[in-house]
Short mmCIF file of C-alpha atoms in Angstrom, two decimals:
data_model
loop_
_atom_site.label_atom_id
_atom_site.label_comp_id
_atom_site.label_asym_id
_atom_site.label_seq_id
_atom_site.Cartn_x
_atom_site.Cartn_y
_atom_site.Cartn_z
CA MET A 1 -32.17 -41.18 -76.16
CA ALA A 2 -28.95 -39.20 -75.86
CA GLN A 3 -25.79 -40.65 -77.38
CA HIS A 4 -23.70 -39.48 -74.46
CA PHE A 5 -24.10 -39.54 -70.71
CA SER A 6 -22.43 -37.32 -68.13
CA LEU A 7 -22.74 -37.24 -64.36
CA ALA A 8 -22.38 -33.46 -64.50
CA ALA A 9 -25.76 -33.28 -66.25
CA CYS A 10 -27.51 -35.21 -63.45
CA ASP A 11 -29.18 -33.52 -60.50
CA VAL A 12 -29.49 -36.66 -58.38
CA VAL A 13 -27.15 -39.67 -58.05
CA GLY A 14 -28.60 -42.79 -56.44
CA PHE A 15 -26.87 -46.01 -55.41
CA ASP A 16 -27.76 -49.57 -54.56
CA LEU A 17 -25.59 -50.88 -51.71
CA ASP A 18 -24.79 -54.61 -51.96
CA HIS A 19 -22.41 -55.40 -54.85
CA THR A 20 -22.59 -51.76 -55.99
CA LEU A 21 -21.15 -49.37 -53.40
CA CYS A 22 -20.26 -52.33 -51.19
CA ARG A 23 -18.16 -54.94 -52.98
CA TYR A 24 -17.85 -58.41 -51.48
CA ASN A 25 -14.98 -60.88 -51.46
CA LEU A 26 -16.97 -63.18 -53.76
CA PRO A 27 -15.39 -66.59 -53.02
CA GLU A 28 -15.93 -66.04 -49.28
CA SER A 29 -19.39 -64.48 -49.43
CA ALA A 30 -20.58 -67.20 -51.85
CA ARG A 31 -19.49 -69.95 -49.47
CA LEU A 32 -21.20 -68.24 -46.54
CA ILE A 33 -24.50 -67.79 -48.42
CA TYR A 34 -24.38 -71.39 -49.65
CA ASN A 35 -23.75 -72.68 -46.11
CA SER A 36 -26.57 -70.56 -44.65
CA PHE A 37 -29.04 -72.42 -46.89
CA ALA A 38 -27.42 -75.87 -46.88
CA GLN A 39 -27.26 -76.06 -43.06
CA PHE A 40 -30.93 -75.10 -42.86
CA LEU A 41 -32.02 -77.71 -45.40
CA VAL A 42 -30.01 -80.49 -43.77
CA LYS A 43 -30.71 -79.68 -40.12
CA GLU A 44 -34.27 -78.35 -40.32
CA LYS A 45 -35.70 -80.10 -43.37
CA GLY A 46 -33.87 -83.43 -43.41
CA TYR A 47 -32.03 -83.09 -46.73
CA ASP A 48 -28.96 -85.18 -47.60
CA LYS A 49 -25.79 -84.27 -45.64
CA GLU A 50 -23.84 -84.39 -48.92
CA LEU A 51 -25.14 -80.86 -49.56
CA LEU A 52 -22.80 -79.54 -46.84
CA THR A 53 -19.65 -80.50 -48.76
CA VAL A 54 -18.68 -78.24 -51.68
CA THR A 55 -15.51 -78.67 -53.75
CA PRO A 56 -13.80 -75.75 -55.52
CA GLU A 57 -14.81 -77.35 -58.85
CA ASP A 58 -18.50 -77.22 -57.89
CA TRP A 59 -18.52 -73.42 -58.14
CA ASP A 60 -18.01 -73.59 -61.90
CA PHE A 61 -21.78 -74.25 -62.11
CA CYS A 62 -22.54 -70.66 -61.05
CA CYS A 63 -23.31 -68.29 -63.91
CA LYS A 64 -25.51 -65.20 -63.78
CA GLY A 65 -28.51 -65.23 -66.11
CA LEU A 66 -29.62 -68.84 -65.59
CA ALA A 67 -33.27 -69.73 -65.01
CA LEU A 68 -34.41 -72.64 -62.87
CA ASP A 69 -37.59 -74.39 -64.00
CA LEU A 70 -39.13 -75.22 -60.64
CA GLU A 71 -41.26 -78.05 -62.02
CA ASP A 72 -38.67 -80.19 -63.79
CA GLY A 73 -35.46 -79.16 -62.00
CA ASN A 74 -33.77 -77.95 -65.20
CA PHE A 75 -31.52 -74.90 -65.37
CA ILE A 76 -31.48 -73.08 -68.69
CA LYS A 77 -29.51 -70.38 -70.46
CA LEU A 78 -31.58 -68.27 -72.86
CA ALA A 79 -30.69 -66.64 -76.17
CA ASP A 80 -31.93 -63.11 -76.91
CA ASN A 81 -34.85 -64.59 -78.87
CA GLY A 82 -35.98 -66.81 -75.99
CA THR A 83 -34.65 -70.11 -77.30
CA VAL A 84 -32.61 -72.38 -75.01
CA LEU A 85 -28.85 -72.32 -75.60
CA ARG A 86 -27.76 -74.75 -72.88
CA ALA A 87 -29.53 -76.64 -70.12
CA SER A 88 -28.79 -78.93 -67.20
CA HIS A 89 -30.83 -81.24 -65.00
CA GLY A 90 -29.50 -80.36 -61.58
CA THR A 91 -25.75 -80.01 -62.15
CA LYS A 92 -25.68 -82.49 -65.08
CA MET A 93 -25.49 -80.70 -68.43
CA LEU A 94 -27.88 -81.96 -71.11
CA ALA A 95 -26.14 -83.41 -74.16
CA PRO A 96 -26.83 -81.53 -77.46
CA GLU A 97 -29.19 -84.24 -78.73
CA VAL A 98 -31.19 -84.26 -75.46
CA LEU A 99 -31.29 -80.43 -75.50
CA ALA A 100 -32.59 -80.48 -79.09
CA GLU A 101 -35.23 -83.07 -78.24
CA GLU A 102 -36.41 -81.30 -75.08
CA TYR A 103 -36.34 -77.66 -76.22
CA GLY A 104 -35.78 -77.62 -80.01
CA ARG A 105 -35.40 -74.14 -81.48
CA LYS A 106 -38.63 -72.75 -80.14
CA GLU A 107 -39.08 -70.16 -77.39
CA TRP A 108 -38.84 -71.48 -73.86
CA LYS A 109 -42.37 -72.07 -72.55
CA HIS A 110 -42.18 -69.26 -69.95
CA PHE A 111 -40.48 -66.70 -72.20
CA THR A 112 -42.21 -63.47 -73.12
CA PRO A 113 -40.60 -61.30 -75.81
CA ASP A 114 -40.64 -58.23 -73.54
CA SER A 115 -37.19 -58.11 -71.97
CA GLY A 116 -38.77 -57.10 -68.69
CA MET A 117 -40.20 -60.59 -68.20
CA ALA A 118 -40.64 -61.31 -64.51
CA CYS A 119 -37.57 -62.82 -62.86
CA ARG A 120 -39.61 -64.64 -60.27
CA SER A 121 -42.82 -66.60 -60.63
CA GLY A 122 -44.34 -69.74 -59.19
CA LYS A 123 -42.89 -71.71 -62.11
CA TYR A 124 -39.32 -70.42 -62.53
CA TYR A 125 -36.58 -68.35 -60.89
CA PHE A 126 -33.90 -66.26 -62.61
CA TYR A 127 -30.48 -66.01 -60.98
CA ASP A 128 -29.53 -62.42 -61.50
CA ASN A 129 -27.11 -61.35 -58.73
CA TYR A 130 -24.35 -62.61 -56.44
CA PHE A 131 -26.67 -63.11 -53.47
CA ASP A 132 -28.76 -65.48 -55.57
CA LEU A 133 -26.02 -67.43 -57.33
CA PRO A 134 -24.88 -69.70 -54.46
CA GLY A 135 -28.54 -70.73 -54.26
CA ALA A 136 -28.36 -71.88 -57.89
CA LEU A 137 -25.59 -74.33 -57.01
CA LEU A 138 -27.48 -75.51 -53.93
CA CYS A 139 -30.76 -76.02 -55.84
CA ALA A 140 -28.93 -77.89 -58.60
CA ARG A 141 -27.38 -80.23 -56.04
CA VAL A 142 -30.78 -80.68 -54.36
CA VAL A 143 -32.17 -81.77 -57.75
CA ASP A 144 -29.23 -84.20 -58.13
CA SER A 145 -29.94 -85.65 -54.69
CA LEU A 146 -33.72 -85.98 -55.18
CA THR A 147 -33.26 -87.50 -58.66
CA LYS A 148 -30.75 -90.04 -57.36
CA ASN A 149 -32.79 -91.03 -54.33
CA ASN A 150 -36.31 -91.15 -55.65
CA GLY A 151 -36.44 -89.78 -59.17
CA GLN A 152 -38.83 -87.13 -57.87
CA LYS A 153 -40.62 -85.09 -60.54
CA PRO A 154 -42.28 -82.61 -60.45
CA PHE A 155 -40.02 -81.15 -57.79
CA ASP A 156 -41.34 -79.65 -54.59
CA PHE A 157 -38.24 -78.33 -52.80
CA TRP A 158 -38.75 -74.62 -53.52
CA LYS A 159 -40.92 -74.07 -50.43
CA ASP A 160 -37.95 -75.24 -48.32
CA ILE A 161 -35.61 -72.77 -50.08
CA VAL A 162 -38.09 -69.97 -49.33
CA ALA A 163 -38.19 -71.10 -45.68
CA GLY A 164 -34.37 -70.95 -45.63
CA ILE A 165 -34.45 -67.38 -46.95
CA GLN A 166 -36.95 -66.42 -44.27
CA HIS A 167 -34.88 -68.08 -41.51
CA ASN A 168 -31.57 -66.46 -42.47
CA TYR A 169 -32.61 -63.12 -43.93
CA LYS A 170 -35.91 -62.03 -42.37
CA MET A 171 -36.09 -58.45 -41.08
CA SER A 172 -35.35 -59.39 -37.46
CA ALA A 173 -32.53 -61.86 -38.28
CA PHE A 174 -29.71 -59.32 -37.87
CA LYS A 175 -30.93 -58.12 -34.48
CA GLU A 176 -31.70 -61.66 -33.24
CA ASN A 177 -28.45 -63.18 -34.57
CA CYS A 178 -30.66 -65.65 -36.39
CA GLY A 179 -29.26 -68.14 -38.90
CA ILE A 180 -25.65 -68.26 -40.09
CA TYR A 181 -25.19 -65.26 -42.41
CA PHE A 182 -25.55 -62.16 -40.22
CA PRO A 183 -23.72 -63.50 -37.14
CA GLU A 184 -20.74 -64.41 -39.33
CA ILE A 185 -20.62 -61.04 -41.16
CA LYS A 186 -20.74 -59.29 -37.77
CA ARG A 187 -17.97 -61.53 -36.42
CA ASP A 188 -15.50 -60.95 -39.27
CA PRO A 189 -16.61 -58.29 -41.77
CA GLY A 190 -13.10 -58.02 -43.22
CA ARG A 191 -13.32 -61.58 -44.47
CA TYR A 192 -16.34 -60.82 -46.64
CA LEU A 193 -16.31 -57.11 -47.48
CA HIS A 194 -13.98 -54.81 -49.41
CA THR A 195 -13.69 -51.30 -47.96
CA CYS A 196 -14.40 -48.51 -50.45
CA PRO A 197 -11.16 -47.32 -52.05
CA GLU A 198 -10.13 -43.76 -51.21
CA SER A 199 -10.79 -42.79 -54.83
CA VAL A 200 -14.49 -43.74 -54.45
CA LYS A 201 -14.87 -41.89 -51.13
CA LYS A 202 -13.26 -38.81 -52.70
CA TRP A 203 -15.57 -39.15 -55.74
CA LEU A 204 -18.69 -39.26 -53.51
CA ARG A 205 -17.54 -36.08 -51.75
CA GLN A 206 -16.84 -34.50 -55.15
CA LEU A 207 -20.41 -35.26 -56.29
CA LYS A 208 -21.78 -33.77 -53.08
CA ASN A 209 -19.60 -30.66 -53.39
CA ALA A 210 -20.83 -30.24 -56.97
CA GLY A 211 -24.36 -29.85 -55.56
CA LYS A 212 -25.66 -33.28 -56.49
CA ILE A 213 -28.29 -34.91 -54.27
CA LEU A 214 -26.93 -38.31 -53.18
CA MET A 215 -29.25 -41.20 -52.36
CA LEU A 216 -28.79 -44.74 -51.10
CA ILE A 217 -31.66 -47.09 -51.99
CA THR A 218 -31.18 -50.66 -50.77
CA SER A 219 -33.40 -53.64 -50.07
CA SER A 220 -31.16 -54.48 -47.10
CA HIS A 221 -32.60 -53.60 -43.70
CA SER A 222 -31.37 -50.57 -41.79
CA ASP A 223 -29.25 -52.45 -39.22
CA TYR A 224 -27.33 -54.43 -41.87
CA CYS A 225 -27.02 -51.32 -44.06
CA ARG A 226 -25.45 -49.42 -41.16
CA LEU A 227 -22.92 -52.19 -40.49
CA LEU A 228 -21.91 -52.31 -44.18
CA CYS A 229 -21.65 -48.54 -44.60
CA GLU A 230 -19.67 -48.01 -41.41
CA TYR A 231 -17.24 -50.72 -42.49
CA ILE A 232 -16.79 -49.64 -46.12
CA LEU A 233 -17.15 -45.83 -45.79
CA GLY A 234 -16.53 -45.03 -42.10
CA ASN A 235 -18.70 -44.05 -39.14
CA ASP A 236 -19.55 -40.67 -40.68
CA PHE A 237 -21.07 -42.22 -43.83
CA GLU A 238 -24.50 -40.63 -43.25
CA TYR A 239 -23.25 -37.13 -44.08
CA LEU A 240 -22.56 -38.32 -47.66
CA PHE A 241 -26.20 -39.12 -48.41
CA ASP A 242 -29.12 -36.72 -48.41
CA ILE A 243 -31.59 -39.61 -48.54
CA VAL A 244 -31.17 -43.20 -47.29
CA ILE A 245 -33.92 -45.73 -48.06
CA THR A 246 -33.61 -49.22 -46.58
CA ASN A 247 -35.89 -52.26 -46.93
CA ALA A 248 -36.82 -50.68 -50.28
CA LEU A 249 -38.23 -54.00 -51.51
CA LYS A 250 -37.03 -53.45 -55.08
CA PRO A 251 -38.24 -53.85 -57.81
CA GLY A 252 -41.59 -53.02 -56.16
CA PHE A 253 -40.11 -49.69 -55.03
CA PHE A 254 -40.21 -48.61 -58.69
CA SER A 255 -43.26 -50.50 -59.97
CA HIS A 256 -45.79 -50.15 -57.12
CA LEU A 257 -48.22 -47.30 -56.59
CA PRO A 258 -47.62 -45.04 -53.56
CA SER A 259 -50.71 -46.45 -51.85
CA GLN A 260 -49.29 -49.98 -52.15
CA ARG A 261 -45.88 -49.12 -50.73
CA PRO A 262 -45.79 -45.96 -48.56
CA PHE A 263 -42.61 -44.69 -46.91
CA ARG A 264 -42.16 -45.39 -43.21
CA THR A 265 -40.00 -43.70 -40.61
CA LEU A 266 -37.61 -45.74 -38.45
CA GLU A 267 -37.01 -45.79 -34.71
CA ASN A 268 -34.23 -48.04 -33.39
CA ASP A 269 -34.37 -49.92 -36.70
CA GLU A 270 -38.10 -50.62 -36.22
CA GLU A 271 -40.51 -49.42 -38.90
CA GLN A 272 -43.06 -46.85 -37.71
CA GLU A 273 -46.26 -45.41 -39.19
CA ALA A 274 -46.83 -45.02 -42.93
CA LEU A 275 -46.27 -41.52 -44.36
CA PRO A 276 -48.82 -39.98 -46.75
CA SER A 277 -45.94 -38.31 -48.65
CA LEU A 278 -42.21 -37.68 -48.39
CA ASP A 279 -41.61 -34.12 -47.22
CA LYS A 280 -37.93 -33.87 -46.34
CA PRO A 281 -34.61 -35.68 -46.79
CA GLY A 282 -33.58 -38.28 -44.20
CA TRP A 283 -33.50 -42.03 -43.53
CA TYR A 284 -36.66 -43.99 -44.41
CA SER A 285 -37.87 -47.54 -44.93
CA GLN A 286 -39.87 -49.11 -47.82
CA GLY A 287 -41.47 -46.40 -50.00
CA ASN A 288 -41.93 -45.79 -53.70
CA ALA A 289 -40.25 -43.92 -56.53
CA VAL A 290 -43.27 -41.65 -57.18
CA HIS A 291 -43.21 -39.99 -53.75
CA LEU A 292 -39.40 -39.89 -53.85
CA TYR A 293 -39.45 -38.03 -57.17
CA GLU A 294 -41.90 -35.48 -55.78
CA LEU A 295 -39.42 -34.77 -52.99
CA LEU A 296 -36.55 -34.52 -55.50
CA LYS A 297 -38.53 -31.91 -57.48
CA LYS A 298 -38.91 -29.88 -54.29
CA MET A 299 -35.23 -30.25 -53.30
CA THR A 300 -33.88 -29.29 -56.75
CA GLY A 301 -36.53 -26.70 -57.60
CA LYS A 302 -36.83 -28.36 -61.02
CA PRO A 303 -39.99 -29.79 -62.62
CA GLU A 304 -38.03 -32.77 -64.03
CA PRO A 305 -34.80 -33.39 -62.10
CA LYS A 306 -32.47 -35.78 -63.89
CA VAL A 307 -31.70 -38.91 -61.85
CA VAL A 308 -29.06 -41.60 -62.40
CA TYR A 309 -29.12 -44.86 -60.44
CA PHE A 310 -26.20 -47.28 -60.00
CA GLY A 311 -27.04 -50.94 -59.35
CA ASP A 312 -25.89 -54.51 -59.99
CA SER A 313 -29.22 -56.30 -60.48
CA MET A 314 -31.04 -56.07 -63.81
CA HIS A 315 -34.22 -57.37 -62.13
CA SER A 316 -34.22 -55.16 -59.02
CA ASP A 317 -32.27 -52.06 -60.08
CA ILE A 318 -31.69 -51.41 -63.75
CA PHE A 319 -34.83 -52.58 -65.56
CA PRO A 320 -37.33 -51.06 -63.08
CA ALA A 321 -35.46 -47.75 -62.64
CA CYS A 322 -35.31 -47.36 -66.43
CA HIS A 323 -38.72 -48.79 -67.34
CA TYR A 324 -40.95 -47.37 -64.58
CA SER A 325 -39.07 -44.21 -63.51
CA ASN A 326 -37.24 -43.28 -66.72
CA TRP A 327 -34.00 -42.75 -64.77
CA GLU A 328 -30.56 -43.07 -66.32
CA THR A 329 -29.01 -46.34 -65.14
CA VAL A 330 -25.42 -47.50 -64.59
CA LEU A 331 -25.07 -51.27 -64.37
CA ILE A 332 -22.26 -52.58 -62.16
CA LEU A 333 -21.18 -55.69 -64.02
CA GLU A 334 -18.35 -57.56 -62.30
CA GLU A 335 -18.29 -60.00 -65.24
CA LEU A 336 -16.32 -57.23 -66.97
CA ARG A 337 -13.59 -57.81 -64.37
CA GLY A 338 -13.60 -61.58 -64.71
CA ASP A 339 -13.53 -61.40 -68.49
CA ARG A 340 -10.13 -59.87 -69.21
CA ASP A 341 -7.76 -62.54 -70.54
CA GLY A 342 -8.96 -65.01 -67.91
CA LYS A 343 -6.51 -63.45 -65.45
CA PRO A 344 -7.23 -63.88 -61.74
CA GLU A 345 -9.17 -60.99 -60.35
CA ASP A 346 -6.54 -58.41 -59.56
CA SER A 347 -8.72 -56.07 -57.57
CA GLU A 348 -8.56 -58.08 -54.37
CA PRO A 349 -6.31 -56.52 -51.75
CA LEU A 350 -3.04 -58.41 -51.43
CA GLU A 351 -3.48 -58.97 -47.72
CA LYS A 352 -6.68 -60.92 -48.42
CA LYS A 353 -5.27 -63.18 -51.11
CA GLY A 354 -4.91 -66.68 -49.81
CA LYS A 355 -5.63 -65.60 -46.25
CA TYR A 356 -8.86 -67.56 -45.91
CA GLU A 357 -8.74 -69.90 -48.85
CA GLY A 358 -8.11 -73.57 -49.19
CA PRO A 359 -8.01 -74.69 -52.82
CA LYS A 360 -9.10 -71.82 -55.06
CA ALA A 361 -12.77 -71.72 -56.01
CA LYS A 362 -13.82 -69.90 -59.18
CA PRO A 363 -14.96 -66.36 -58.30
CA LEU A 364 -18.60 -65.96 -59.30
CA ASN A 365 -17.82 -63.28 -61.89
CA ARG A 366 -15.44 -65.53 -63.86
CA LEU A 367 -16.33 -67.56 -66.95
CA SER A 368 -18.10 -70.84 -66.28
CA LYS A 369 -16.76 -73.79 -68.28
CA LYS A 370 -20.17 -75.45 -68.05
CA TRP A 371 -22.26 -72.51 -69.20
CA GLY A 372 -19.87 -70.48 -71.33
CA SER A 373 -20.01 -66.72 -71.73
CA PHE A 374 -22.58 -64.58 -69.93
CA PHE A 375 -22.77 -62.42 -73.09
CA ILE A 376 -22.86 -64.74 -76.11
CA ASP A 377 -23.05 -68.40 -77.04
CA SER A 378 -22.94 -70.54 -80.14
CA VAL A 379 -25.88 -72.24 -81.79
CA SER A 380 -24.99 -75.35 -83.74
CA GLY A 381 -25.71 -74.91 -87.44
CA LEU A 382 -27.88 -77.16 -89.50
CA GLU A 383 -26.15 -79.86 -91.54
CA ASN A 384 -23.10 -78.56 -93.44
CA THR A 385 -23.41 -75.07 -91.97
CA GLU A 386 -21.17 -73.37 -89.45
CA ASP A 387 -22.15 -72.71 -85.85
CA SER A 388 -23.39 -69.15 -85.36
CA LEU A 389 -22.88 -66.86 -82.38
CA VAL A 390 -25.90 -65.25 -80.74
CA TYR A 391 -26.41 -62.82 -77.89
CA THR A 392 -27.77 -64.14 -74.62
CA TRP A 393 -31.00 -62.78 -73.18
CA SER A 394 -28.96 -61.26 -70.32
CA CYS A 395 -26.71 -59.44 -72.77
CA LYS A 396 -29.68 -58.09 -74.74
CA ARG A 397 -31.20 -56.63 -71.57
CA ILE A 398 -27.96 -54.83 -70.67
CA SER A 399 -27.98 -52.77 -73.86
CA ALA A 400 -31.78 -52.30 -73.71
CA TYR A 401 -32.05 -50.93 -70.15
CA SER A 402 -28.61 -49.66 -69.06
CA THR A 403 -27.30 -46.23 -69.99
CA ILE A 404 -23.76 -47.57 -69.47
CA ALA A 405 -22.19 -50.64 -67.82
CA ILE A 406 -18.99 -50.59 -65.76
CA PRO A 407 -17.04 -53.24 -63.79
CA SER A 408 -17.09 -51.19 -60.57
CA ILE A 409 -17.56 -47.63 -59.33
CA GLU A 410 -13.80 -47.49 -58.84
CA ALA A 411 -13.41 -47.77 -62.63
CA ILE A 412 -14.89 -44.26 -63.11
CA ALA A 413 -14.04 -42.58 -59.80
CA GLU A 414 -11.02 -40.68 -61.11
CA LEU A 415 -12.70 -39.34 -64.24
CA PRO A 416 -13.91 -35.72 -64.26
CA LEU A 417 -17.62 -35.40 -63.49
CA ASP A 418 -18.25 -33.93 -66.95
CA TYR A 419 -16.66 -36.92 -68.70
CA LYS A 420 -18.91 -37.91 -71.60
CA PHE A 421 -19.60 -41.65 -71.68
CA THR A 422 -20.91 -43.17 -74.89
CA SER A 423 -24.25 -44.71 -74.02
CA PHE A 424 -25.83 -47.94 -75.27
CA SER A 425 -28.46 -45.88 -77.09
CA SER A 426 -25.72 -44.55 -79.38
CA ASN A 427 -26.60 -46.04 -82.80
CA ASN A 428 -28.55 -48.73 -80.95
CA SER A 429 -25.22 -50.36 -80.21
CA LYS A 430 -24.87 -53.61 -78.27
CA THR A 431 -21.36 -52.63 -77.13
CA ALA A 432 -21.05 -48.82 -77.05
CA GLY A 433 -22.07 -48.41 -73.40
CA TYR A 434 -19.44 -50.68 -71.83
CA TYR A 435 -16.75 -48.67 -70.03
CA PRO A 436 -13.75 -48.85 -70.14
CA ASN A 437 -14.03 -51.69 -72.71
CA PRO A 438 -16.61 -54.11 -74.02
CA PRO A 439 -16.24 -57.72 -72.86
CA LEU A 440 -13.56 -59.49 -74.91
CA VAL A 441 -16.12 -61.82 -76.48
CA LEU A 442 -18.02 -58.80 -77.84
CA SER A 443 -14.97 -56.84 -78.96
CA ASN A 444 -15.23 -58.35 -82.40
CA ASP A 445 -18.94 -58.73 -82.84
CA GLY A 446 -19.06 -58.79 -86.62
CA LYS A 447 -19.80 -62.50 -86.53
CA LEU A 448 -22.76 -62.20 -84.19
CA THR A 449 -26.24 -62.82 -85.46
CA THR A 450 -29.54 -61.92 -83.90
CA LYS A 451 -32.18 -64.49 -84.57
#
């Protein structure tokens, strides 16, 4: 792998949409997502009304990288070697002695050493992005409620969460004004979305003028994608992108064979017939990376065009694009914003600060007191030995599958296109690929051990 990475060397630049090109006002979007599920569970499935009330303190539970064991209702935080660093039952953290008794120092039962371990299975669920995280808080509170009321174990609530996803986020939900989420985003997009800064719009035009092919690949459906793009980029957003792919169903977009996931054309946001191949640029639905790459070869006239893909989800964007398609990957990691000196996020436009808020909730990208750092954690030493610091499983995957990691696209938008970023593959470094700086907790990593 190359030690340096430059956009100038890429032929094709691809983007995820949600939380990548489109940044959300996290405290507001988190509350909306939480409410969309909580209202469904209470009104449609008869869950406890207490779920509808959330205090600002409750949000401290949210931390990317947690796994929910669907059988016992425990949330866990994994070390890079698969052992359990911290755990909770519902929202109640397990005391060190209970943690030691339940998990010891052995690999978690569902862990596989390959960092590409599935994020979703019938037995567990990894919380890997800001759409998922409010669901972690809700599920934890569901476990609290079920434990208090009937000590239920094994738990059986996951089917109701899946029904809530289907109700609020199914393909027709936007058009039908179904559920809570889409009607509210339509009603007041400014409450939930940040428009793209001028520097980012200028940077996209600069890439296009430099002859790069620009792609948008999102799992959002075409109608929601259009609303977001018109709001954040303007009504003429389509001229920026040579190829737009919606309902991409990542990570399957990268991992599935063309026959499993063909491209489809769209008419009035309705999917049409399956295409045997992708022959020209345009707006498509579903699809697969193999047929896309064939088109990119044709468009560039190169046998191996170099592609870079920007995304915020390790599970849906970064791991599959790197592992299956061998693309360069840029991870958008908002934890790098929330990490600096514990200062309030300063990227939020002044006119939005305090406009919608009651008491301040912790933004989802800020450090959780309950779970500690997203990047590292301490393991208590044996008798008479010091605690040691270890990397988290999430942190290990960043350096394994990302070319570089940045807090936002805005952070690089004013750099020249031939700027040479140091990549994570440089000397196999755990920190080299973070731009502009590594997280504070990794800035002095001499004390870290890998078990």
